[in-house]
Amino acid sequence: MPERTEEEIFATGAEAVNKGDTVFGLACFSRLITSQQSPIIRSYYAVCLAKERDEQQKALTLCMEAIEEEPWNSMHYLNLGKVYLASGDKHAAIKAFRNGLLHGKNQLIAEELNRIGWRDLPVFTDLPREHLLNKYFGKLLKKLGLK
């Protein structure tokens, strides 16, 4: 049987992680991380470390480095959000997912946000969500179909 190329290993590993199979993903990305240090490989490897080995701090560092190198790649924000979810920080995960959506539409991010349940940003972001202005203007805009 011929040896699989690194591109094939990456594709199958990324697909596994995106479907939630971080055990298989860890096997793929552990193999890739030794030969390549590209931002996308580090980003996916970070998700696997956070979920399978409970190494959240190392995973956060890897994701942040990937974002620093390629801030336009929404997949890094998706993976950062998954790392935050693995550590139990839902608020930070939602923030990471939203930042990813600023860099382009990403169906995987939208699916994650829908899965964990999120709310729209408040109308006045400088005020707390519970502030009367946010409550009433939010309801008004919703009724008008503008939000």
XYZ file of N, CA and C in Angstrom:
441
model
N 0.839 -1.173 0.000
C 0.000 0.000 0.000
C 0.891 1.244 0.000
N 0.636 2.197 -0.905
C 1.499 3.387 -0.977
C 1.328 4.280 0.248
N 2.407 4.956 0.579
C 2.407 5.888 1.711
C 1.558 7.110 1.347
N 0.753 7.568 2.291
C -0.096 8.731 2.041
C 0.732 10.008 2.107
N 0.365 10.962 1.260
C 1.093 12.226 1.246
C 0.650 13.080 2.435
N 1.434 14.094 2.729
C 1.100 14.987 3.838
C -0.205 15.729 3.576
N -0.474 16.044 2.319
C -1.729 16.718 1.978
C -2.924 15.822 2.271
N -2.794 14.527 1.967
C -3.875 13.580 2.243
C -4.078 13.401 3.743
N -2.986 13.330 4.471
C -3.069 13.196 5.935
C -3.743 14.426 6.523
N -3.351 15.614 6.024
C -3.969 16.849 6.511
C -5.471 16.857 6.226
N -5.850 16.507 5.007
C -7.263 16.542 4.618
C -8.091 15.586 5.478
N -7.603 14.382 5.701
C -8.373 13.432 6.512
C -8.382 13.843 7.980
N -7.278 14.379 8.456
C -7.219 14.840 9.844
C -8.131 16.027 10.093
N -8.127 16.984 9.168
C -8.983 18.168 9.308
C -10.454 17.767 9.253
N -10.782 16.859 8.360
C -12.170 16.389 8.259
C -12.595 15.698 9.558
N -11.693 14.906 10.120
C -12.008 14.216 11.377
C -12.232 15.212 12.505
N -11.358 16.196 12.639
C -11.498 17.197 13.704
C -12.784 17.995 13.516
N -13.084 18.372 12.284
C -14.297 19.139 12.017
C -15.561 18.342 12.331
N -15.460 17.019 12.270
C -16.605 16.161 12.612
C -16.604 15.774 14.088
N -15.565 16.190 14.814
C -15.514 15.924 16.244
C -14.645 14.744 16.644
N -14.005 14.096 15.692
C -13.149 12.947 15.989
C -11.719 13.416 16.232
N -11.490 13.946 17.423
C -10.167 14.495 17.728
C -9.139 13.408 18.052
N -9.579 12.193 18.327
C -8.627 11.089 18.559
C -7.895 10.788 17.258
N -8.659 10.594 16.185
C -8.052 10.345 14.877
C -7.290 11.575 14.406
N -7.864 12.751 14.644
C -7.199 13.993 14.268
C -5.845 14.138 14.948
N -5.781 13.759 16.223
C -4.513 13.840 16.962
C -3.465 12.940 16.329
N -3.875 11.751 15.903
C -2.931 10.842 15.247
C -2.391 11.469 13.958
N -3.268 12.073 13.189
C -2.851 12.699 11.924
C -1.943 13.899 12.165
N -2.385 14.788 13.048
C -1.626 16.030 13.238
C -0.354 15.830 14.060
N -0.304 14.810 14.883
C 0.947 14.490 15.590
C 2.013 14.094 14.583
N 1.576 13.410 13.562
C 2.502 12.987 12.509
C 2.957 14.187 11.676
N 2.022 15.097 11.391
C 2.345 16.252 10.553
C 3.160 17.313 11.282
N 2.903 17.479 12.567
C 3.537 18.576 13.314
C 5.053 18.389 13.405
N 5.525 17.148 13.283
C 6.966 16.899 13.352
C 7.679 17.336 12.075
N 6.969 17.279 10.928
C 7.613 17.631 9.672
C 7.262 19.033 9.185
N 6.090 19.549 9.589
C 5.665 20.878 9.145
C 5.216 21.694 10.348
N 5.475 22.967 10.295
C 5.024 23.869 11.357
C 4.149 24.970 10.777
N 3.318 24.626 9.801
C 2.458 25.647 9.201
C 1.381 26.056 10.213
N 0.882 27.275 10.104
C -0.131 27.749 11.056
C -1.385 26.877 11.102
N -1.852 26.402 9.963
C -3.085 25.619 9.954
C -2.889 24.267 10.641
N -1.732 23.680 10.480
C -1.457 22.408 11.157
C -1.377 22.630 12.660
N -0.706 23.700 13.091
C -0.626 23.996 14.527
C -2.007 24.264 15.103
N -2.838 24.936 14.328
C -4.181 25.277 14.780
C -5.026 24.022 15.012
N -5.019 23.117 14.051
C -5.775 21.869 14.205
C -5.172 20.979 15.299
N -3.865 20.944 15.358
C -3.189 20.162 16.398
C -3.584 20.671 17.787
N -3.759 21.972 17.911
C -4.141 22.589 19.190
C -5.503 22.080 19.660
N -6.456 21.968 18.747
C -7.782 21.461 19.118
C -7.658 20.048 19.668
N -6.866 19.237 19.001
C -6.682 17.851 19.439
C -6.008 17.786 20.809
N -5.011 18.629 21.027
C -4.339 18.654 22.336
C -5.301 19.058 23.440
N -6.121 20.051 23.171
C -7.048 20.544 24.193
C -8.089 19.496 24.550
N -8.593 18.810 23.557
C -9.679 17.863 23.811
C -9.187 16.507 24.285
N -8.067 16.048 23.768
C -7.632 14.683 24.072
C -6.589 14.601 25.180
N -5.747 15.596 25.281
C -4.676 15.550 26.284
C -4.837 16.589 27.385
N -5.908 17.369 27.307
C -6.196 18.383 28.317
C -5.039 19.375 28.488
N -4.428 19.739 27.377
C -3.315 20.694 27.384
C -3.794 22.036 26.833
N -4.698 22.676 27.587
C -5.326 23.901 27.115
C -4.333 25.051 26.916
N -3.394 25.212 27.817
C -2.473 26.345 27.711
C -1.605 26.239 26.466
N -1.090 25.049 26.215
C -0.276 24.848 25.004
C -1.143 25.031 23.762
N -2.378 24.547 23.819
C -3.298 24.672 22.689
C -3.614 26.144 22.412
N -3.864 26.914 23.460
C -4.136 28.348 23.276
C -2.943 29.051 22.642
N -1.754 28.710 23.096
C -0.542 29.313 22.542
C -0.402 29.003 21.060
N -0.637 27.739 20.687
C -0.539 27.352 19.282
C -1.563 28.092 18.422
N -2.784 28.213 18.922
C -3.827 28.927 18.169
C -3.489 30.407 18.020
N -3.023 31.017 19.086
C -2.680 32.440 19.033
C -1.525 32.688 18.056
N -0.553 31.788 18.036
C 0.551 31.920 17.089
C 0.044 31.808 15.649
N -0.880 30.874 15.426
C -1.441 30.698 14.084
C -2.200 31.952 13.653
N -2.980 32.517 14.566
C -3.741 33.732 14.251
C -2.791 34.903 14.001
N -1.718 34.957 14.751
C -0.742 36.038 14.565
C -0.115 35.972 13.174
N 0.132 34.747 12.691
C 0.747 34.581 11.375
C -0.248 34.752 10.235
N -1.476 34.280 10.437
C -2.502 34.357 9.391
C -3.812 34.881 9.981
N -3.888 36.170 10.295
C -5.090 36.697 10.940
C -6.331 36.682 10.043
N -6.172 36.516 8.758
C -7.298 36.493 7.820
C -7.961 35.117 7.707
N -7.342 34.076 8.252
C -7.849 32.713 8.098
C -8.874 32.398 9.186
N -10.130 32.300 8.803
C -11.196 32.078 9.784
C -11.109 30.704 10.456
N -10.416 29.762 9.837
C -10.288 28.433 10.446
C -9.511 28.490 11.760
N -8.579 29.416 11.866
C -7.828 29.556 13.117
C -8.759 30.002 14.249
N -9.701 30.882 13.930
C -10.652 31.356 14.936
C -11.621 30.240 15.322
N -11.994 29.421 14.343
C -12.833 28.254 14.634
C -12.118 27.332 15.611
N -10.867 27.051 15.323
C -10.105 26.151 16.185
C -9.837 26.764 17.555
N -9.587 28.067 17.600
C -9.414 28.740 18.883
C -10.696 28.632 19.714
N -11.830 28.837 19.071
C -13.112 28.705 19.765
C -13.314 27.298 20.316
N -12.917 26.297 19.555
C -13.038 24.909 20.021
C -12.127 24.654 21.225
N -10.957 25.262 21.222
C -10.045 25.129 22.371
C -10.680 25.772 23.602
N -11.253 26.957 23.424
C -11.927 27.609 24.545
C -13.090 26.760 25.059
N -13.853 26.163 24.161
C -14.951 25.294 24.596
C -14.435 24.095 25.377
N -13.309 23.544 24.941
C -12.721 22.397 25.644
C -12.294 22.778 27.056
N -11.906 24.046 27.232
C -11.498 24.497 28.558
C -12.676 25.009 29.378
N -13.874 25.036 28.775
C -15.068 25.443 29.506
C -15.381 26.925 29.448
N -14.691 27.673 28.598
C -14.903 29.123 28.501
C -15.787 29.437 27.297
N -17.090 29.313 27.470
C -18.050 29.511 26.382
C -18.037 30.953 25.878
N -17.914 31.901 26.783
C -17.908 33.318 26.393
C -16.738 33.620 25.457
N -15.543 33.164 25.808
C -14.367 33.391 24.965
C -14.502 32.653 23.636
N -15.135 31.480 23.665
C -15.337 30.714 22.434
C -16.239 31.479 21.470
N -17.335 32.011 21.982
C -18.247 32.781 21.136
C -17.540 33.994 20.556
N -16.727 34.651 21.362
C -15.973 35.816 20.889
C -15.009 35.414 19.765
N -14.341 34.280 19.926
C -13.418 33.798 18.890
C -14.182 33.459 17.613
N -15.334 32.789 17.756
C -16.136 32.450 16.582
C -16.598 33.712 15.855
N -17.053 34.695 16.602
C -17.506 35.954 15.983
C -16.358 36.654 15.269
N -15.178 36.645 15.880
C -14.016 37.245 15.222
C -13.713 36.522 13.914
N -13.888 35.213 13.901
C -13.670 34.449 12.681
C -14.639 34.840 11.580
N -15.878 35.107 11.962
C -16.876 35.513 10.968
C -16.571 36.886 10.379
N -15.795 37.693 11.088
C -15.384 38.994 10.554
C -14.425 38.846 9.377
N -13.802 37.679 9.276
C -12.815 37.434 8.219
C -13.388 36.611 7.073
N -14.683 36.464 7.049
C -15.325 35.752 5.953
C -16.356 34.769 6.465
N -17.289 34.439 5.588
C -18.314 33.471 5.965
C -17.666 32.097 6.100
N -18.013 31.431 7.181
C -17.475 30.102 7.446
C -18.618 29.266 8.005
N -19.065 28.306 7.234
C -20.202 27.483 7.630
C -19.915 26.704 8.909
N -18.682 26.276 9.096
C -18.331 25.516 10.305
C -18.469 26.376 11.559
N -18.106 27.650 11.455
C -18.260 28.555 12.593
C -19.736 28.773 12.875
N -20.519 28.988 11.820
C -21.960 29.185 12.002
C -22.592 27.968 12.669
N -22.181 26.783 12.278
C -22.705 25.556 12.881
C -22.325 25.458 14.355
N -21.094 25.826 14.679
C -20.658 25.800 16.092
C -21.479 26.776 16.923
N -21.670 27.979 16.394
C -22.447 28.979 17.129
C -23.884 28.508 17.335
N -24.472 27.911 16.329
C -25.838 27.401 16.469
C -25.895 26.234 17.449
N -24.857 25.413 17.444
C -24.828 24.253 18.331
C -24.750 24.672 19.802
N -23.926 25.667 20.098
C -23.773 26.057 21.502
C -24.818 27.072 21.937
N -25.506 27.642 20.982
C -26.543 28.626 21.322
C -25.919 29.964 21.654
N -26.211 30.944 20.864
C -25.646 32.273 21.076
C -26.703 33.311 20.764
N -26.472 34.472 21.275
C -27.397 35.581 21.061
C -26.703 36.653 20.236
N -27.532 37.428 19.547
C -26.984 38.546 18.776
C -26.311 39.544 19.717
N -25.437 40.335 19.139
C -24.820 41.399 19.919
C -25.888 42.381 20.372
N -25.714 43.002 21.536
C -26.672 44.016 21.959
C -26.647 45.207 20.995
N -27.752 45.941 20.947
C -27.854 47.088 20.051
C -26.771 48.105 20.381
N -26.627 48.417 21.650
C -25.591 49.341 22.121
C -24.520 48.513 22.818
N -23.458 48.246 22.110
C -22.430 47.338 22.641
C -21.668 47.921 23.824
N -21.686 49.227 23.980
C -20.998 49.842 25.119
C -21.778 49.681 26.420
N -23.056 49.358 26.299
C -23.903 49.175 27.485
C -24.074 47.683 27.763
N -24.308 47.323 29.008
C -24.552 45.910 29.313
C -25.805 45.394 28.599
N -25.839 44.120 28.331
C -26.978 43.500 27.660
C -28.279 43.765 28.399
N -28.219 43.822 29.742
C -29.419 43.972 30.565
C -29.923 45.411 30.651
N -29.186 46.359 30.092
C -29.571 47.763 30.159
C -30.901 47.966 29.432
N -31.738 48.858 29.962
C -33.064 49.097 29.386
C -33.023 49.466 27.907
N -32.073 50.293 27.518
C -31.979 50.679 26.112
C -31.740 49.464 25.217
N -30.839 48.578 25.643
C -30.575 47.377 24.857
C -31.797 46.472 24.800
N -32.478 46.328 25.914
C -33.666 45.469 25.953
C -34.748 45.962 25.005
N -35.122 47.235 25.150
C -36.258 47.750 24.395
C -35.938 47.992 22.921
N -34.763 48.514 22.632
C -34.399 48.704 21.231
C -34.205 47.363 20.537
N -33.677 46.383 21.253
C -33.541 45.042 20.690
C -34.884 44.446 20.333
N -35.866 44.583 21.234
C -37.221 44.079 20.964
C -37.849 44.826 19.793
N -37.671 46.144 19.763
C -38.235 46.954 18.691
C -37.646 46.553 17.338
N -36.352 46.434 17.274
C -35.704 46.065 16.014
C -36.103 44.655 15.566
N -36.291 43.774 16.529
C -36.716 42.406 16.205
C -38.123 42.419 15.595
N -39.029 43.204 16.191
C -40.396 43.310 15.669
C -40.417 43.924 14.280
N -39.529 44.876 14.043
C -39.460 45.521 12.738
C -38.741 44.652 11.708
N -38.176 43.560 12.182
C -37.457 42.655 11.272
C -36.096 43.146 10.874
N -35.548 44.050 11.634
C -34.228 44.610 11.326
C -33.106 43.903 12.067
N -33.454 43.004 12.949
C -32.419 42.298 13.714
C -32.742 40.835 13.778
